Coordinates of C-alpha atoms and ligand atoms in Angstrom, one line a residue:
M3 CA -13.3 51.4 -17.1
S4 CA -13.8 55.1 -17.0
G5 CA -17.2 55.0 -19.0
E6 CA -18.8 52.4 -16.7
K7 CA -21.2 53.1 -13.8
P8 CA -19.8 52.4 -10.3
G9 CA -22.5 49.7 -9.8
T10 CA -21.4 47.7 -12.8
W11 CA -17.8 47.9 -11.6
L12 CA -18.8 46.5 -8.2
K13 CA -20.8 43.7 -9.8
L14 CA -17.9 42.8 -12.0
I15 CA -15.5 42.6 -9.0
A16 CA -18.1 40.6 -7.0
G17 CA -18.7 38.3 -10.0
S18 CA -15.0 37.5 -10.5
F19 CA -14.6 37.0 -6.8
L20 CA -17.6 34.6 -6.6
S21 CA -16.6 32.6 -9.6
K22 CA -13.1 32.2 -8.2
E23 CA -14.7 31.0 -4.9
S24 CA -17.0 28.5 -6.6
K25 CA -14.1 27.3 -8.8
Q26 CA -12.1 26.6 -5.7
E27 CA -15.0 24.7 -4.2
N28 CA -15.2 22.5 -7.2
T29 CA -11.5 21.7 -7.8
M30 CA -9.2 19.3 -6.0
K31 CA -5.7 18.0 -6.5
S32 CA -5.6 15.2 -9.0
S33 CA -4.0 12.8 -6.5
D34 CA -6.9 13.5 -4.1
L35 CA -9.3 12.7 -7.0
M36 CA -7.3 9.5 -7.6
V37 CA -7.8 8.4 -4.0
K38 CA -11.5 9.3 -4.2
A39 CA -11.8 7.3 -7.4
L40 CA -10.3 4.3 -5.7
E41 CA -12.6 4.7 -2.6
N42 CA -15.5 4.9 -5.1
E43 CA -14.5 1.5 -6.4
G44 CA -14.6 0.1 -2.8
V45 CA -10.8 -0.3 -2.5
E46 CA -9.8 -1.4 1.1
Y47 CA -6.1 -1.9 0.8
I48 CA -3.2 -0.6 -1.3
F49 CA -0.2 -2.9 -1.2
G50 CA 3.2 -1.5 -2.1
I51 CA 6.2 0.8 -1.7
P52 CA 5.8 4.5 -2.5
G53 CA 8.6 6.5 -4.0
E54 CA 9.1 10.3 -4.3
E55 CA 6.9 10.3 -7.5
N56 CA 4.0 9.1 -5.3
L57 CA 4.3 11.6 -2.5
D58 CA 1.3 13.7 -3.6
F59 CA -0.8 10.5 -3.8
L60 CA 0.5 9.3 -0.5
D61 CA -0.4 12.6 1.1
S62 CA -3.9 12.4 -0.5
R63 CA -4.4 8.9 1.0
R64 CA -3.7 10.2 4.6
G65 CA -7.4 11.1 5.2
S66 CA -8.8 8.0 3.4
S67 CA -10.3 4.8 4.6
I68 CA -8.0 2.9 2.4
Q69 CA -5.3 1.1 4.3
L70 CA -1.7 1.2 3.0
V71 CA 0.1 -2.1 3.4
L72 CA 3.8 -1.4 3.1
T73 CA 5.8 -4.3 1.9
R74 CA 9.5 -5.0 1.6
H75 CA 9.5 -5.7 -2.1
E76 CA 7.0 -4.6 -4.8
Q77 CA 6.8 -8.1 -6.2
A78 CA 5.3 -9.3 -2.8
A79 CA 2.9 -6.4 -2.8
G80 CA 1.8 -7.4 -6.3
F81 CA 1.3 -11.1 -5.2
M82 CA -0.8 -9.8 -2.3
A83 CA -2.9 -7.6 -4.5
A84 CA -3.5 -10.4 -7.0
T85 CA -4.5 -12.8 -4.2
Y86 CA -6.9 -10.2 -2.8
G87 CA -8.4 -10.1 -6.3
R88 CA -8.5 -13.9 -6.5
L89 CA -10.3 -14.3 -3.2
T90 CA -12.7 -11.4 -3.4
G91 CA -13.4 -11.0 -7.1
K92 CA -12.6 -7.3 -6.7
P93 CA -9.3 -5.9 -8.0
G94 CA -6.5 -5.8 -5.5
V95 CA -4.5 -2.6 -5.8
C96 CA -0.7 -2.3 -5.6
L97 CA 1.4 0.8 -5.8
S98 CA 5.0 1.6 -6.7
T99 CA 7.2 4.4 -7.8
L100 CA 8.4 4.8 -11.4
G101 CA 11.2 2.7 -13.1
P102 CA 12.7 0.2 -10.7
G103 CA 9.6 0.0 -8.5
A104 CA 7.3 -0.5 -11.4
T105 CA 9.5 -3.1 -13.1
N106 CA 9.4 -5.1 -9.9
F107 CA 5.7 -5.5 -10.6
V108 CA 6.2 -7.3 -13.9
T109 CA 6.1 -10.9 -12.5
A110 CA 3.1 -10.1 -10.2
A111 CA 1.2 -8.5 -13.1
A112 CA 1.9 -11.6 -15.2
Y113 CA 0.8 -13.8 -12.3
A114 CA -2.6 -12.0 -12.1
Q115 CA -3.0 -11.8 -15.8
V116 CA -2.2 -15.5 -16.5
G117 CA -4.0 -16.6 -13.4
G118 CA -7.2 -14.7 -14.0
M119 CA -7.0 -12.5 -10.9
P120 CA -8.3 -9.0 -11.0
M121 CA -5.6 -6.5 -10.0
V122 CA -4.8 -2.8 -10.5
V123 CA -1.2 -1.7 -10.6
L124 CA -0.6 2.0 -9.9
A125 CA 2.7 3.6 -10.4
G126 CA 4.2 7.0 -10.4
Q127 CA 6.3 8.6 -13.2
K128 CA 8.5 11.7 -13.6
P129 CA 6.7 14.9 -14.7
I130 CA 5.6 14.7 -18.3
R131 CA 5.1 18.4 -19.1
K132 CA 8.6 19.4 -18.1
S133 CA 11.7 17.4 -17.7
K134 CA 13.0 17.4 -14.1
Q135 CA 16.1 15.2 -14.2
G136 CA 16.6 14.3 -17.9
R137 CA 16.0 10.6 -18.5
V138 CA 17.1 9.3 -15.1
Q139 CA 14.9 6.3 -13.9
I140 CA 12.5 6.7 -16.8
V141 CA 11.4 3.4 -18.4
D142 CA 8.5 3.0 -20.7
V143 CA 6.5 1.1 -18.1
V144 CA 3.2 1.6 -20.0
G145 CA 4.8 -0.2 -23.0
L146 CA 6.4 -2.8 -20.7
M147 CA 3.1 -3.6 -19.1
R148 CA 1.0 -3.7 -22.3
P149 CA 1.6 -7.4 -23.2
I150 CA 1.0 -8.7 -19.7
T151 CA -2.0 -6.6 -18.8
K152 CA -5.5 -6.0 -20.2
Y153 CA -5.1 -2.2 -20.1
S154 CA -2.0 -0.1 -19.7
E155 CA -2.3 3.7 -19.7
Q156 CA -0.7 6.9 -18.4
V157 CA -2.9 9.7 -17.0
V158 CA -2.0 12.7 -19.0
D159 CA -4.7 15.0 -17.6
G160 CA -6.2 14.9 -14.1
N161 CA -9.6 15.4 -15.6
N162 CA -9.4 11.9 -17.1
I163 CA -8.9 10.1 -13.7
P164 CA -12.6 9.3 -13.1
S165 CA -13.2 7.6 -16.5
M166 CA -9.8 5.9 -16.5
V167 CA -10.1 4.4 -13.0
R168 CA -13.7 3.3 -13.7
D169 CA -12.8 1.7 -17.0
A170 CA -9.7 0.1 -15.6
F171 CA -11.6 -1.6 -12.8
R172 CA -14.3 -2.7 -15.2
V173 CA -11.7 -4.3 -17.5
A174 CA -9.8 -5.9 -14.6
I175 CA -13.0 -7.6 -13.3
E176 CA -14.6 -8.7 -16.6
E177 CA -14.1 -12.3 -17.5
R178 CA -11.4 -13.4 -18.0
P179 CA -10.1 -11.2 -15.1
G180 CA -6.6 -9.9 -15.1
A181 CA -4.1 -7.1 -14.4
V182 CA -4.5 -3.4 -15.4
Y183 CA -1.8 -0.7 -15.2
I184 CA -2.4 3.0 -14.5
E185 CA 0.5 5.5 -14.4
L186 CA 0.1 8.8 -12.6
P187 CA 3.0 11.2 -13.3
E188 CA 4.2 13.5 -10.6
D189 CA 3.1 16.8 -12.2
I190 CA -0.4 15.5 -13.1
A191 CA -0.8 14.2 -9.5
A192 CA -0.2 17.7 -8.3
E193 CA -2.4 19.7 -10.6
E194 CA -5.9 20.8 -9.9
T195 CA -8.9 19.2 -11.6
E196 CA -12.7 19.8 -11.6
A197 CA -13.6 16.3 -12.8
E198 CA -16.3 14.4 -11.0
L199 CA -16.5 10.7 -10.3
F200 CA -18.7 8.2 -12.2
D201 CA -21.1 5.9 -10.4
V202 CA -20.0 2.3 -10.4
V203 CA -22.5 0.6 -12.6
G204 CA -22.1 -3.2 -12.6
H205 CA -23.6 -5.6 -15.1
G206 CA -24.8 -9.2 -14.9
R207 CA -23.1 -12.0 -16.7
P208 CA -24.7 -13.1 -19.9
D209 CA -26.4 -16.4 -20.2
A210 CA -25.5 -19.0 -22.8
N211 CA -28.0 -19.4 -25.6
Q212 CA -30.6 -22.1 -25.4
K213 CA -29.4 -23.8 -28.6
A214 CA -25.9 -24.4 -27.1
I215 CA -27.5 -25.8 -24.0
E216 CA -29.7 -28.1 -25.9
Q217 CA -26.7 -29.3 -28.0
A218 CA -24.7 -29.9 -24.8
V219 CA -27.6 -32.0 -23.4
A220 CA -27.8 -34.0 -26.6
M221 CA -24.1 -34.7 -26.6
I222 CA -24.1 -35.7 -23.0
E223 CA -27.1 -38.0 -23.4
A224 CA -25.5 -39.7 -26.4
A225 CA -22.1 -40.3 -24.7
Q226 CA -21.4 -43.7 -23.1
N227 CA -18.6 -42.6 -20.7
P228 CA -18.9 -38.8 -20.1
L229 CA -16.8 -37.1 -17.4
L230 CA -17.0 -33.7 -15.9
L231 CA -13.8 -31.6 -15.6
I232 CA -13.7 -28.6 -13.2
G233 CA -11.1 -25.9 -13.8
A234 CA -10.0 -22.5 -12.7
G235 CA -13.0 -20.5 -14.0
A236 CA -15.3 -22.5 -11.8
N237 CA -13.4 -21.4 -8.8
R238 CA -13.6 -17.7 -9.7
K239 CA -17.3 -17.5 -9.3
A240 CA -19.8 -19.5 -7.1
T241 CA -20.4 -22.5 -9.4
G242 CA -20.1 -25.3 -6.9
Q243 CA -23.8 -25.8 -6.2
A244 CA -24.8 -26.0 -9.8
L245 CA -22.0 -28.4 -10.7
Q246 CA -22.8 -30.6 -7.7
E247 CA -26.5 -30.8 -8.7
F248 CA -25.4 -31.8 -12.2
V249 CA -23.2 -34.6 -10.8
E250 CA -25.9 -35.8 -8.4
K251 CA -28.7 -35.8 -11.0
T252 CA -26.6 -37.6 -13.7
G253 CA -24.2 -39.7 -11.6
I254 CA -21.4 -38.5 -13.9
Y255 CA -17.9 -38.8 -12.3
F256 CA -15.8 -35.7 -12.1
F257 CA -12.1 -34.7 -11.8
D258 CA -10.6 -31.2 -11.4
T259 CA -7.5 -29.3 -12.3
Q260 CA -5.1 -27.7 -9.7
L261 CA -6.9 -24.4 -10.0
G262 CA -10.4 -26.0 -9.9
K263 CA -9.8 -27.8 -6.6
G264 CA -12.5 -27.6 -4.0
V265 CA -15.3 -26.3 -6.2
I266 CA -17.2 -29.5 -5.3
D267 CA -16.0 -31.2 -2.1
E268 CA -13.2 -33.7 -3.1
Q269 CA -14.6 -36.1 -0.6
H270 CA -17.7 -36.6 -2.9
E271 CA -18.2 -40.2 -3.9
R272 CA -18.0 -39.3 -7.6
F273 CA -14.7 -37.5 -7.3
L274 CA -11.9 -39.2 -9.3
G275 CA -9.0 -37.0 -8.5
T276 CA -7.0 -34.0 -9.5
A277 CA -5.1 -33.8 -12.8
A278 CA -1.7 -32.7 -11.6
L279 CA 0.0 -34.0 -14.7
S280 CA -1.2 -33.9 -18.3
S281 CA -1.0 -37.6 -19.0
H282 CA 0.1 -41.0 -17.5
D283 CA -1.2 -40.4 -14.0
F284 CA -3.6 -43.1 -12.5
L285 CA -6.5 -40.7 -13.1
H286 CA -5.8 -40.8 -16.9
C287 CA -7.1 -44.4 -16.9
A288 CA -10.5 -42.7 -16.4
I289 CA -9.9 -39.8 -18.8
D290 CA -8.6 -42.2 -21.5
R291 CA -11.8 -44.2 -21.3
A292 CA -14.1 -41.2 -21.5
D293 CA -15.8 -40.4 -24.9
L294 CA -16.9 -36.9 -23.8
I295 CA -15.5 -34.3 -21.3
I296 CA -17.8 -31.6 -20.1
N297 CA -15.3 -29.0 -19.2
G298 CA -16.5 -26.5 -16.6
G299 CA -14.1 -23.6 -16.4
H300 CA -10.8 -24.9 -17.6
D301 CA -8.9 -22.8 -20.1
G302 CA -5.5 -23.1 -21.8
M303 CA -3.7 -20.8 -19.4
E304 CA -3.7 -23.6 -16.9
M305 CA -1.5 -26.7 -17.5
S306 CA -3.6 -29.1 -19.5
P307 CA -5.2 -32.0 -17.7
L308 CA -5.6 -33.9 -20.9
F309 CA -4.5 -33.6 -24.6
M310 CA -7.2 -33.7 -27.2
E311 CA -6.6 -35.7 -30.4
K312 CA -8.4 -35.3 -33.8
E313 CA -10.3 -38.6 -33.6
G314 CA -10.4 -38.8 -29.9
R315 CA -12.9 -37.9 -27.2
K316 CA -15.1 -34.9 -27.6
V317 CA -15.1 -31.8 -25.3
I318 CA -17.9 -29.4 -24.4
H319 CA -16.3 -26.1 -23.3
V320 CA -18.5 -24.5 -20.7
N321 CA -17.0 -21.1 -19.7
F322 CA -17.5 -17.4 -19.6
F323 CA -15.8 -17.1 -23.0
A324 CA -15.2 -19.4 -26.0
A325 CA -12.2 -21.7 -26.1
H326 CA -8.8 -20.5 -27.3
V327 CA -8.0 -23.2 -29.8
D328 CA -4.6 -24.8 -30.0
D329 CA -3.2 -28.2 -31.0
V330 CA -4.2 -29.9 -27.9
Y331 CA -7.5 -28.2 -27.2
F332 CA -10.2 -27.7 -29.8
P333 CA -13.6 -28.4 -28.2
Q334 CA -16.5 -29.5 -30.5
L335 CA -19.0 -27.2 -28.6
N336 CA -18.8 -23.9 -26.8
V337 CA -21.4 -23.1 -24.2
V338 CA -20.5 -19.5 -23.5
G339 CA -22.1 -17.6 -20.6
D340 CA -22.3 -17.7 -16.8
I341 CA -20.9 -21.2 -15.9
S342 CA -23.3 -21.7 -13.1
R343 CA -26.4 -20.9 -15.1
S344 CA -25.2 -22.9 -18.1
V345 CA -24.8 -25.9 -15.9
Q346 CA -28.2 -25.3 -14.3
G347 CA -29.8 -25.2 -17.7
I348 CA -28.1 -28.5 -18.8
T349 CA -29.1 -30.2 -15.5
E350 CA -32.7 -29.1 -15.9
K351 CA -33.1 -30.5 -19.4
I352 CA -31.0 -33.6 -19.2
S353 CA -32.6 -37.0 -18.8
I354 CA -30.7 -39.7 -17.2
S355 CA -29.8 -42.8 -19.3
K356 CA -30.6 -46.0 -17.3
D357 CA -28.2 -48.2 -19.3
R358 CA -25.1 -46.2 -18.6
D359 CA -22.6 -48.2 -16.6
F360 CA -20.1 -46.2 -14.6
A361 CA -18.5 -49.2 -12.9
W362 CA -15.2 -48.7 -14.7
F363 CA -14.9 -45.2 -13.2
A364 CA -15.8 -46.5 -9.8
R365 CA -12.9 -49.0 -10.1
V366 CA -10.5 -46.3 -11.2
K367 CA -11.6 -44.2 -8.2
N368 CA -10.7 -47.0 -5.8
E369 CA -7.3 -47.5 -7.5
V370 CA -6.5 -43.8 -7.5
D371 CA -7.5 -43.5 -3.8
S372 CA -5.4 -46.4 -2.7
H373 CA -2.3 -45.2 -4.6
L374 CA -2.6 -41.7 -3.3
T375 CA -3.0 -42.7 0.4
R376 CA -0.1 -45.2 0.2
Y377 CA 2.5 -43.2 2.2
F378 CA 0.0 -41.2 4.4
E379 CA 1.2 -42.9 7.5
D380 CA 4.8 -43.4 6.6
D381 CA 6.8 -41.7 9.4
R382 CA 10.3 -41.9 7.9
F383 CA 12.3 -38.7 8.5
P384 CA 13.2 -36.4 6.6
L385 CA 9.5 -36.4 5.8
L386 CA 7.9 -37.6 2.6
P387 CA 5.7 -34.9 0.9
Q388 CA 2.9 -37.4 1.0
R389 CA 3.1 -37.6 4.8
L390 CA 3.3 -33.8 5.0
V391 CA 0.0 -33.6 3.1
S392 CA -1.7 -36.0 5.4
I393 CA -0.4 -34.4 8.6
L394 CA -1.4 -30.9 7.4
R395 CA -4.9 -32.1 6.3
S396 CA -5.5 -33.7 9.7
Q397 CA -4.7 -30.4 11.5
L398 CA -6.8 -28.1 9.3
A399 CA -10.6 -27.6 9.2
R400 CA -12.5 -27.7 5.9
E401 CA -12.4 -23.9 5.5
D402 CA -8.8 -23.3 6.5
I403 CA -6.4 -22.2 3.7
V404 CA -3.1 -23.5 2.5
T405 CA -1.1 -21.5 0.0
L406 CA 1.7 -23.0 -2.0
D407 CA 4.8 -21.6 -3.6
N408 CA 6.1 -23.4 -6.7
G409 CA 8.2 -26.6 -6.3
V410 CA 7.8 -30.3 -6.7
Y411 CA 5.7 -30.6 -3.6
K412 CA 2.9 -28.8 -5.5
I413 CA 2.3 -32.0 -7.5
W414 CA 1.9 -33.9 -4.2
F415 CA -0.5 -31.4 -2.8
A416 CA -2.5 -31.2 -6.0
R417 CA -2.9 -35.0 -6.1
N418 CA -3.1 -35.8 -2.4
Y419 CA -4.6 -32.8 -0.5
K420 CA -8.4 -33.1 -0.5
C421 CA -10.1 -29.7 -0.6
H422 CA -13.6 -29.5 0.9
E423 CA -14.3 -25.9 -0.1
A424 CA -13.5 -23.6 -3.0
N425 CA -10.2 -21.6 -2.8
T426 CA -8.8 -23.4 0.2
L427 CA -5.7 -24.6 -1.6
L428 CA -4.2 -21.5 -3.3
L429 CA -1.7 -22.7 -5.8
D430 CA -0.5 -21.2 -9.0
N431 CA -0.7 -23.5 -12.0
A432 CA -0.9 -20.7 -14.5
L433 CA 2.3 -18.6 -14.3
A434 CA 3.7 -21.1 -11.8
T435 CA 6.0 -18.5 -10.4
M436 CA 8.2 -19.0 -7.4
G437 CA 8.0 -16.5 -4.6
A438 CA 4.2 -16.1 -4.2
G439 CA 3.6 -18.6 -1.4
L440 CA 4.3 -16.3 1.5
P441 CA 2.7 -13.1 0.1
S442 CA -0.5 -14.9 -0.9
A443 CA -0.8 -16.5 2.5
M444 CA -0.5 -13.0 4.0
A445 CA -3.3 -11.6 1.8
A446 CA -5.4 -14.7 2.6
K447 CA -5.0 -14.2 6.3
L448 CA -5.7 -10.5 6.1
L449 CA -9.0 -11.4 4.4
N450 CA -9.8 -14.4 6.6
P451 CA -8.6 -13.5 10.2
D452 CA -10.7 -16.4 11.6
K453 CA -9.3 -19.2 9.4
K454 CA -5.9 -20.9 9.9
V455 CA -3.6 -20.0 7.0
V456 CA -0.5 -22.0 6.2
A457 CA 2.1 -21.2 3.5
V458 CA 4.0 -24.1 2.2
N459 CA 7.3 -23.2 0.4
G460 CA 10.4 -24.9 -1.0
D461 CA 13.7 -23.5 0.4
G462 CA 14.3 -21.9 -3.0
G463 CA 10.9 -20.2 -3.4
F464 CA 10.8 -19.1 0.3
M465 CA 14.0 -17.2 -0.1
M466 CA 12.6 -15.3 -3.1
N467 CA 10.3 -13.2 -0.8
S468 CA 11.4 -14.2 2.7
Q469 CA 11.8 -10.5 3.6
E470 CA 8.0 -10.3 3.9
L471 CA 8.3 -12.1 7.3
E472 CA 8.9 -8.6 8.6
T473 CA 5.7 -7.4 7.0
A474 CA 3.7 -10.3 8.3
G475 CA 4.9 -9.6 11.8
R476 CA 4.2 -5.9 11.5
L477 CA 0.6 -6.7 10.3
K478 CA 0.3 -9.0 13.4
L479 CA -0.8 -11.9 11.3
D480 CA -1.1 -15.4 12.7
L481 CA 0.6 -17.5 10.1
V482 CA 2.4 -20.8 9.8
V483 CA 5.2 -20.8 7.2
I484 CA 6.6 -24.3 6.3
I485 CA 9.9 -24.5 4.5
L486 CA 10.6 -27.8 2.7
N487 CA 14.3 -28.1 3.1
D488 CA 16.1 -30.2 0.5
G489 CA 19.0 -27.8 -0.1
A490 CA 18.1 -27.7 -3.8
Y491 CA 15.8 -26.6 -6.6
G492 CA 14.1 -29.9 -6.2
M493 CA 11.5 -29.6 -8.9
I494 CA 14.2 -29.1 -11.5
K495 CA 16.2 -31.9 -10.1
W496 CA 13.2 -34.2 -10.5
K497 CA 12.8 -33.1 -14.1
Q498 CA 16.6 -33.5 -14.6
E499 CA 16.4 -37.1 -13.4
G500 CA 13.3 -37.8 -15.4
M501 CA 15.0 -36.7 -18.6
G502 CA 18.0 -38.9 -17.8
F503 CA 20.5 -36.2 -17.0
E504 CA 23.1 -36.4 -14.3
N505 CA 22.5 -34.5 -11.1
F506 CA 24.2 -31.2 -11.7
G507 CA 24.0 -27.5 -10.9
L508 CA 20.9 -27.4 -8.7
D509 CA 22.2 -27.7 -5.0
Y510 CA 22.8 -24.8 -2.7
N511 CA 23.3 -23.9 1.0
N512 CA 20.5 -22.6 3.2
P513 CA 20.7 -20.1 6.0
D514 CA 19.8 -21.3 9.5
F515 CA 16.1 -20.9 9.0
V516 CA 15.3 -20.9 12.8
S517 CA 17.6 -18.0 13.5
Y518 CA 16.7 -16.3 10.3
A519 CA 13.0 -16.4 11.3
E520 CA 13.8 -15.1 14.8
S521 CA 15.8 -12.2 13.4
F522 CA 12.5 -11.0 11.9
G523 CA 10.7 -11.4 15.2
A524 CA 9.0 -14.7 14.1
T525 CA 9.2 -17.9 16.0
G526 CA 11.5 -20.4 14.4
H527 CA 11.2 -24.2 14.7
R528 CA 13.1 -27.1 13.3
A529 CA 11.2 -30.4 13.0
E530 CA 13.1 -33.5 14.1
S531 CA 10.5 -36.2 13.3
A532 CA 7.0 -36.6 11.9
A533 CA 5.4 -36.5 15.3
D534 CA 7.5 -33.5 16.3
F535 CA 6.3 -31.7 13.1
Q536 CA 2.7 -32.4 14.0
N537 CA 3.3 -31.1 17.6
I538 CA 5.0 -27.9 16.3
L539 CA 1.9 -27.3 14.0
I540 CA -0.5 -27.7 16.9
E541 CA 1.6 -25.4 19.2
S542 CA 2.0 -22.8 16.5
F543 CA -1.7 -22.6 15.7
A544 CA -2.4 -22.3 19.4
A545 CA 0.3 -19.6 20.1
G546 CA -0.6 -17.3 17.2
G547 CA 1.9 -14.9 15.5
V548 CA 4.3 -15.8 12.7
H549 CA 5.8 -19.3 12.9
V550 CA 8.4 -20.6 10.5
I551 CA 9.0 -24.4 10.4
D552 CA 12.2 -25.7 8.9
L553 CA 11.1 -29.2 7.7
P554 CA 13.6 -31.5 6.1
V555 CA 12.0 -33.3 3.2
D556 CA 12.7 -36.6 1.5
Y557 CA 12.2 -36.3 -2.3
S558 CA 13.7 -39.7 -3.0
L559 CA 10.4 -41.2 -4.2
N560 CA 9.6 -38.4 -6.6
H561 CA 11.4 -40.0 -9.5
S562 CA 10.3 -43.6 -8.8
I563 CA 6.6 -42.7 -8.4
L564 CA 6.0 -39.7 -10.7
N565 CA 8.4 -40.6 -13.5
V566 CA 8.5 -44.4 -13.4
L567 CA 5.7 -46.1 -11.5
I568 CA 2.8 -44.2 -12.9
K569 CA 4.0 -44.5 -16.4
E570 CA 4.5 -48.2 -16.1
S571 CA 1.1 -48.9 -14.4
S572 CA -1.5 -50.2 -16.8
C573 CA -5.1 -49.5 -16.8
D574 CA -6.1 -53.2 -16.5
L575 CA -8.9 -52.9 -14.0
Ligands
TPP15 C1 10.5 -17.2 -10.5 C2 10.7 -18.5 -10.9 N1 12.0 -18.9 -11.2 C3 12.3 -20.2 -11.6 C4 11.2 -21.1 -11.8 C5 11.6 -22.5 -12.3 N2 11.4 -23.4 -11.2 C6 10.2 -24.1 -10.9 S1 10.3 -24.9 -9.5 C7 11.9 -24.5 -9.3 C8 12.6 -25.1 -8.1 C9 11.8 -24.8 -6.8 O1 12.7 -25.1 -5.7 P1 12.2 -25.0 -4.3 O2 11.5 -23.8 -4.1 O3 13.3 -25.3 -3.3 O4 11.1 -26.2 -4.2 P2 11.4 -27.8 -4.2 O5 11.0 -28.3 -5.6 O6 12.9 -28.0 -4.0 O7 10.6 -28.3 -3.2 C10 12.4 -23.7 -10.2 C11 13.7 -23.2 -10.3 C12 9.9 -20.6 -11.5 N3 8.9 -21.4 -11.7 N4 9.7 -19.4 -11.1
MG16 MG1 14.1 -27.1 -2.5

C-alpha cells in the first residue's frame, strides 16, 4: 500500500464497502427464495408437517401470504394437496421433513400421479455438504419418488431454486398432470443466494391436426352405432360444453367413466350410464352393440370401461396425448390436442346421417334407469347403499360435492349417483387408495366454502385418516362425514364371495364412532333408520361444523346384484 496515493486508498475502501452493501441487498437466504418462488407460482396453501430440517423454510414462510395447513399425518396432507390440484388445475403443495415424513408421502404422490392431479411435494433433507449425524433418518427419497412422479430432484445449490421450481410446476401441470418432488437440504436452505426468479410463462394447449379431425368425422359418419365415452381427461379441463354440443348435434348417446362423471349433466336424455365395471353391467348391452366408441379423455390409468378385441368395435382416442397401447386398448385413431377444440372441430364438420336408428340405445337407457333406481325407496335398515345414494342426492344441490374413500359403496355411487356438474363426485378410480375420502373432502371444502361437502367412507378407509377430524375442526370446516359401518373390509368380502371363497379374515371391531368423533370436538350421530339418517343430514347441514354419522349399512345385495344378476341378465330388448 505504501506507494499508493491516499485518494486511491480511500476509493478502494469505499469501493469494497459499497460492493459489500450492494451484495447484501441482492442476496437472500435460499429458504426465503424458495418461499418467493412458490408465491411467484401463485401458491395459496402448503399442506403438511414440518420437521427440524424445514425450520429455515418454515421461518421464511412466516411473512408470506401462503397459508400453512398443518395436518396430523403427511399422507392426509398429500391427499389434500392432490385434491387442490385436481379441483384448481394448479399444483397443490405439500411439505414434510426428510426420511419418515417424506416416505409418508409415497401413497399420496402415487395418487396424484396415477390420478392426473398436479401436485408439488417438498421435503427437507440433512445437510449435504457436511454430515451432521451420520446416516440417521437418511433415505434416498429422490430415488424413491422417481418412479411415482414426473420429476424428482434435490436442490444442491440455492441459485438453482428459481429454475427448478419453475420447471417443476410446469411439469406438474402439463398434460398428463401429476406429482413432482423437490428436496431442499437443511444447509442449502440456510445459505445465501443471489438468484432471481423467472416469470411464469404459460402456454396454450396445442390443437389436433385437421387430418386427424377429418378422419374422425369420416369414421363417425360411417359408423352405424357410435357411442361417446367421457373419461377423466374431460373432467380435468372445461370440455363439457363442446361435448354436449357434439351430442346435441349428432344425437349420439354417451356414457362416462367414474372419473368422467358430470362433464355433461347425467340427467341428459342421451346419457346411458356410468361404467363402474369393465364388463357385464346393464350398460354393456349398449357398449357391446356399438361399432365405434369416440373416447373423450379416458386413458388406461383408470379402470377400463370396456375391453377392446382385435376384430371388435373401433375406438377413436380423443385426448391431450396419444393412447398408451395395451392388450385391451389399441385405438384405430388418435386425435391428439386440446379435447374441447378437437370435439368442436369434429362437431363443425360432421353431417348427421338421417338413416341412423338409435332406438336400441334408447331401450337400453330405459332398462339401465329402471334397474338402477330399483331400491331407491327401500327403507330397510341397516341401509342399502342404493338408498344412501338416493337420500344423499335428494339433500344436495347440483353444485354440492361428495367425496368417496375406497370401498364397495364406490360402485353404487358410480352407477347410481347422478352428477349434474363436473367434479361434484370426487372418487379415485385410478390408484383407488383407501384413506383419501376425508382429506379430499377437507380440501374441497377449503376451496368451496359455499358448497355443501360430504365425505363418504367405509369403516376401514375412514380409520386410515380419521385423525384429520382434528384438522377439520381446527380449520373450522363445515363437513359431513358418513361412515358406512359393516365391521369389515366389505369390498374384499364382496370379491371373496364372487370368487367362490368362504367368508374369512376380513371382519373387525369398530370404535364407538359417536364418542370417537366427539373426542375430536366434532358432533357424532348414529343413524337408527332411513328417515333418521335423512334428518341427521338435514340438521348437520343446518348446524355447520364437523358432523360424523355412523351409518349401519346392508351389503347383502352386493353379491346377488353385482356378481350374479347383472351377469345373468341378457341383452334381449
Ligand atoms: C390403502 C389401501 N389398502 C388396501 C386396499 C384394498 N382394498 C380396497 S377396498 C378395501 C376394503 C374397504 O373397506 P371399507 O373402507 O370398510 O369399505 P367397505 O367396502 O367395507 O364399505 C380394501 C382393503 C386399498 N384399495 N387401499
Ligand atoms: Mg367396511
